[in-house]
Coordinates of C-alpha atoms in Angstrom, one line a residue:
M291 CA 133.1 83.0 73.4
K292 CA 129.5 84.2 72.9
L293 CA 128.3 87.7 72.0
E294 CA 126.5 88.1 75.4
D295 CA 129.9 87.5 77.1
Y296 CA 131.5 90.6 75.6
A297 CA 128.9 92.9 73.8
D298 CA 128.4 95.2 76.8
R299 CA 131.9 95.0 78.1
Y300 CA 133.3 98.2 76.5
S301 CA 132.4 101.8 77.0
T302 CA 133.6 102.9 73.5
V303 CA 132.5 100.0 71.4
R304 CA 128.8 99.1 70.8
M305 CA 128.0 95.8 69.1
Q306 CA 124.9 94.1 67.7
R307 CA 124.6 91.0 65.5
N308 CA 121.9 89.9 63.0
D309 CA 122.2 86.7 61.0
G310 CA 125.9 86.4 61.7
I311 CA 126.7 90.0 60.6
L312 CA 128.3 91.8 63.6
E313 CA 128.0 95.6 63.5
V314 CA 130.6 97.3 65.6
T315 CA 130.1 101.0 66.3
F316 CA 132.8 103.2 67.8
H317 CA 131.7 106.1 70.0
T318 CA 132.4 108.2 73.1
D319 CA 129.5 108.7 75.4
G320 CA 127.1 108.1 72.4
G321 CA 128.8 110.6 70.2
P322 CA 131.7 110.6 67.8
L323 CA 134.8 108.7 69.0
R324 CA 137.3 110.8 70.9
W325 CA 140.7 109.0 71.0
G326 CA 142.4 108.7 74.3
V327 CA 143.6 106.1 76.8
V328 CA 140.1 104.4 77.1
P329 CA 139.6 103.4 73.4
H330 CA 143.4 102.7 73.1
A331 CA 142.9 100.1 75.9
E332 CA 139.5 98.8 74.9
F333 CA 139.9 98.2 71.2
P334 CA 142.6 95.5 71.4
D335 CA 140.4 93.4 73.8
A336 CA 137.3 94.1 71.8
F337 CA 138.9 92.9 68.5
A338 CA 140.2 89.8 70.3
D339 CA 136.7 89.0 71.6
I340 CA 135.3 89.4 68.2
A341 CA 137.9 87.1 66.7
R342 CA 137.2 84.3 69.2
D343 CA 133.5 84.2 68.5
R344 CA 132.8 81.8 65.7
D345 CA 129.2 83.0 65.3
N346 CA 130.6 86.2 63.8
K347 CA 130.5 85.5 60.0
V348 CA 131.1 89.1 58.7
V349 CA 132.0 92.2 60.6
I350 CA 131.1 95.8 59.9
L351 CA 133.0 98.6 61.6
T352 CA 131.7 102.2 61.7
G353 CA 131.7 105.3 63.8
T354 CA 129.0 107.5 65.3
G355 CA 127.6 110.8 64.0
T356 CA 129.5 113.0 61.7
E357 CA 133.1 111.8 62.5
F358 CA 134.7 108.4 62.4
S359 CA 137.5 109.3 64.8
G360 CA 138.8 112.5 66.4
P361 CA 139.5 115.1 67.5
P362 CA 142.2 116.5 65.2
G363 CA 145.6 116.7 66.9
N364 CA 147.4 119.9 67.7
L365 CA 151.0 120.8 68.1
F366 CA 151.7 120.4 71.8
V367 CA 154.5 119.6 74.3
Q368 CA 153.5 117.3 77.1
S369 CA 155.7 116.3 80.0
R370 CA 157.8 113.2 79.7
P371 CA 155.8 110.0 80.3
T372 CA 156.9 107.3 82.7
A373 CA 158.6 104.1 81.5
Q374 CA 155.6 102.1 82.7
F375 CA 153.2 104.3 80.6
T376 CA 155.3 103.9 77.4
E377 CA 155.7 100.2 77.9
N378 CA 151.9 99.8 78.2
L379 CA 151.4 102.0 75.2
I380 CA 153.7 99.8 73.1
S381 CA 151.9 96.6 74.3
E382 CA 148.4 98.0 73.5
G383 CA 149.6 99.5 70.2
K384 CA 150.8 96.1 69.0
R385 CA 147.7 94.3 70.1
L386 CA 145.4 97.0 68.7
L387 CA 146.3 96.3 65.1
M388 CA 147.3 92.7 65.3
N389 CA 144.0 91.7 67.0
L390 CA 142.1 93.5 64.3
M391 CA 144.0 91.6 61.6
N392 CA 143.5 88.3 63.6
I393 CA 139.7 88.5 63.1
E394 CA 139.1 85.5 60.9
V395 CA 136.2 86.7 58.8
P396 CA 135.9 89.6 56.3
V397 CA 135.7 93.1 57.8
I398 CA 133.9 95.9 56.1
C399 CA 134.5 99.5 57.3
A400 CA 131.8 102.1 56.7
V401 CA 133.7 105.3 57.3
N402 CA 131.0 107.7 58.3
G403 CA 133.0 110.9 58.5
P404 CA 136.5 112.3 58.9
A405 CA 139.1 110.0 60.4
W406 CA 141.5 112.5 62.0
R407 CA 143.2 110.0 64.3
H408 CA 144.2 106.3 64.0
S409 CA 143.0 106.5 60.4
E410 CA 145.0 103.4 59.7
I411 CA 142.2 101.3 61.4
P412 CA 139.5 101.8 58.8
L413 CA 142.1 101.3 55.9
L414 CA 143.2 97.9 57.2
N415 CA 139.9 96.4 56.5
D416 CA 139.0 94.2 53.5
I417 CA 136.3 96.5 52.1
V418 CA 136.4 100.2 52.8
I419 CA 133.5 102.4 51.8
A420 CA 133.1 106.0 52.8
S421 CA 130.6 108.9 53.1
D422 CA 131.2 111.8 50.7
D423 CA 132.4 114.1 53.5
V424 CA 135.2 111.7 54.7
C425 CA 138.7 113.0 55.2
F426 CA 141.8 111.0 56.2
Q427 CA 144.6 112.6 58.1
D428 CA 147.4 111.6 60.5
S429 CA 146.8 114.6 62.7
A430 CA 148.1 113.3 66.0
H431 CA 151.6 112.3 65.1
F432 CA 154.2 114.3 63.2
P433 CA 152.1 117.5 63.0
A434 CA 151.5 117.2 66.8
G435 CA 155.2 116.5 67.7
V436 CA 154.9 112.7 67.8
V437 CA 156.7 110.0 65.7
P438 CA 154.2 108.4 63.4
G439 CA 155.0 104.9 64.6
D440 CA 151.9 103.1 65.6
G441 CA 151.0 101.6 62.3
V442 CA 150.5 104.6 60.0
H443 CA 154.2 104.4 59.0
I444 CA 153.3 101.0 57.5
V445 CA 149.8 101.4 56.2
Y446 CA 150.1 104.7 54.3
P447 CA 153.3 104.0 52.4
M448 CA 151.8 100.6 51.6
L449 CA 148.6 102.0 50.2
L450 CA 149.8 105.3 48.7
G451 CA 153.3 104.3 47.6
R452 CA 156.5 105.2 49.4
N453 CA 156.9 108.9 48.3
R454 CA 153.2 109.9 48.7
G455 CA 153.0 108.0 52.0
R456 CA 156.0 109.8 53.4
Y457 CA 154.7 113.1 52.2
F458 CA 151.3 112.4 53.8
L459 CA 152.9 111.6 57.2
L460 CA 155.4 114.5 57.2
T461 CA 153.0 117.3 56.1
G462 CA 149.8 116.5 57.8
Q463 CA 148.1 116.2 54.4
V464 CA 144.3 115.9 54.4
I465 CA 142.9 113.5 51.8
D466 CA 139.2 114.1 51.0
A467 CA 136.7 111.4 49.9
Q468 CA 137.1 111.8 46.2
E469 CA 140.9 111.9 46.4
A470 CA 140.8 108.8 48.6
L471 CA 138.7 107.1 46.0
R472 CA 141.1 108.1 43.2
L473 CA 144.1 106.9 45.2
G474 CA 142.5 103.6 46.1
L475 CA 142.2 104.2 49.9
V476 CA 138.5 103.5 49.6
S477 CA 136.4 101.6 47.1
E478 CA 133.1 103.4 47.1
V479 CA 131.9 106.9 48.1
M480 CA 128.3 107.8 48.8
P481 CA 126.0 110.1 50.9
R482 CA 126.1 109.1 54.6
E483 CA 122.5 107.9 54.7
K484 CA 123.4 105.2 52.1
L485 CA 126.5 104.1 53.8
M486 CA 125.2 101.5 56.3
P487 CA 122.6 100.0 53.9
R488 CA 125.4 99.5 51.4
A489 CA 127.7 97.9 54.0
R490 CA 124.9 95.5 55.0
E491 CA 124.3 94.7 51.4
L492 CA 128.0 93.8 50.9
A493 CA 128.0 91.8 54.2
R494 CA 124.9 89.8 53.0
M495 CA 126.7 89.1 49.7
I496 CA 129.7 87.7 51.6
L497 CA 127.4 85.7 53.9
E498 CA 125.9 83.8 51.0
R499 CA 129.3 82.2 50.2
P500 CA 130.5 79.0 51.9
E501 CA 132.0 79.8 55.4
V502 CA 135.2 77.9 55.0
M503 CA 135.9 79.6 51.7
V504 CA 135.2 83.0 53.2
R505 CA 137.4 82.4 56.2
H506 CA 140.3 81.2 54.2
T507 CA 139.9 84.1 51.7
R508 CA 140.2 86.5 54.6
A509 CA 143.3 84.7 55.9
L510 CA 144.9 84.7 52.4
L511 CA 144.3 88.4 51.7
S512 CA 145.3 89.6 55.1
E513 CA 148.5 87.6 55.5
P514 CA 150.9 90.1 53.7
I515 CA 149.6 92.9 55.8
K516 CA 150.1 90.9 59.0
R517 CA 153.6 90.1 57.9
A518 CA 154.4 93.8 57.4
L519 CA 152.9 94.7 60.8
L520 CA 154.9 91.9 62.5
Q521 CA 158.1 93.2 60.9
D522 CA 157.8 96.9 61.5
L523 CA 155.1 97.7 64.0
A524 CA 157.2 97.2 67.2
H525 CA 160.0 99.3 65.8
G526 CA 157.6 102.1 65.0
L527 CA 156.1 102.0 68.5
N528 CA 159.5 102.0 70.1
S529 CA 160.6 105.0 68.1
E530 CA 157.4 106.9 69.0
C531 CA 157.9 106.2 72.7
L532 CA 161.7 107.1 72.5
A533 CA 160.8 110.5 71.2
L534 CA 158.2 110.9 74.0
M535 CA 161.0 110.4 76.5
D536 CA 162.9 113.4 75.0
R537 CA 160.2 115.7 76.4
P538 CA 160.8 117.8 79.5
L539 CA 160.3 116.3 82.9

């Protein structure tokens, strides 16, 4: 797999590579990422392509503009989805996070603004740095009438502790940048204009280390997270889709 084979394949993922450092930018029509069926379908395949390319030595993930991912969710009642839709949702949801974790080199996330939806994605990376206006929220699940089952039920209790994680998911709590730093969700906070230069600096530092050592360090540090996802991700996705089937026809 070569970069030219997949770099322009996705409408919501922009990629460029310099000296083995792959920068992956999420977007919707060139602006901040708007979650929906398109990124949900594209991200699993994009992560798989990145993982298969041995020329990727370090990966930087970031968003576009003033938000990492949005829009914030709202309480709503949709009609009941079809069985085919929910089965596909479960399949994509499993591959979305597992393919991210299957990238064999360190992944740095430069969180450029609020992560209102799928905020587990930036937090699953090896190094997480954030702009000083970042917020983390799981706005599109329990506050919007959906079971928080597509990975947030694993990631937030893992990072925050069981009680704080459950509180976060059940109340729609918003965690700002300084609180995220205090709680250990992110490791550095800075003005947005310094974010990508710092991410590149960290990537170059990693790039200077022997490649085999780097790859096996990534594998060692990510293995406990992968085990947790393998154990509980499918159950969460099934629970989420079961609740969706309880909606009116």
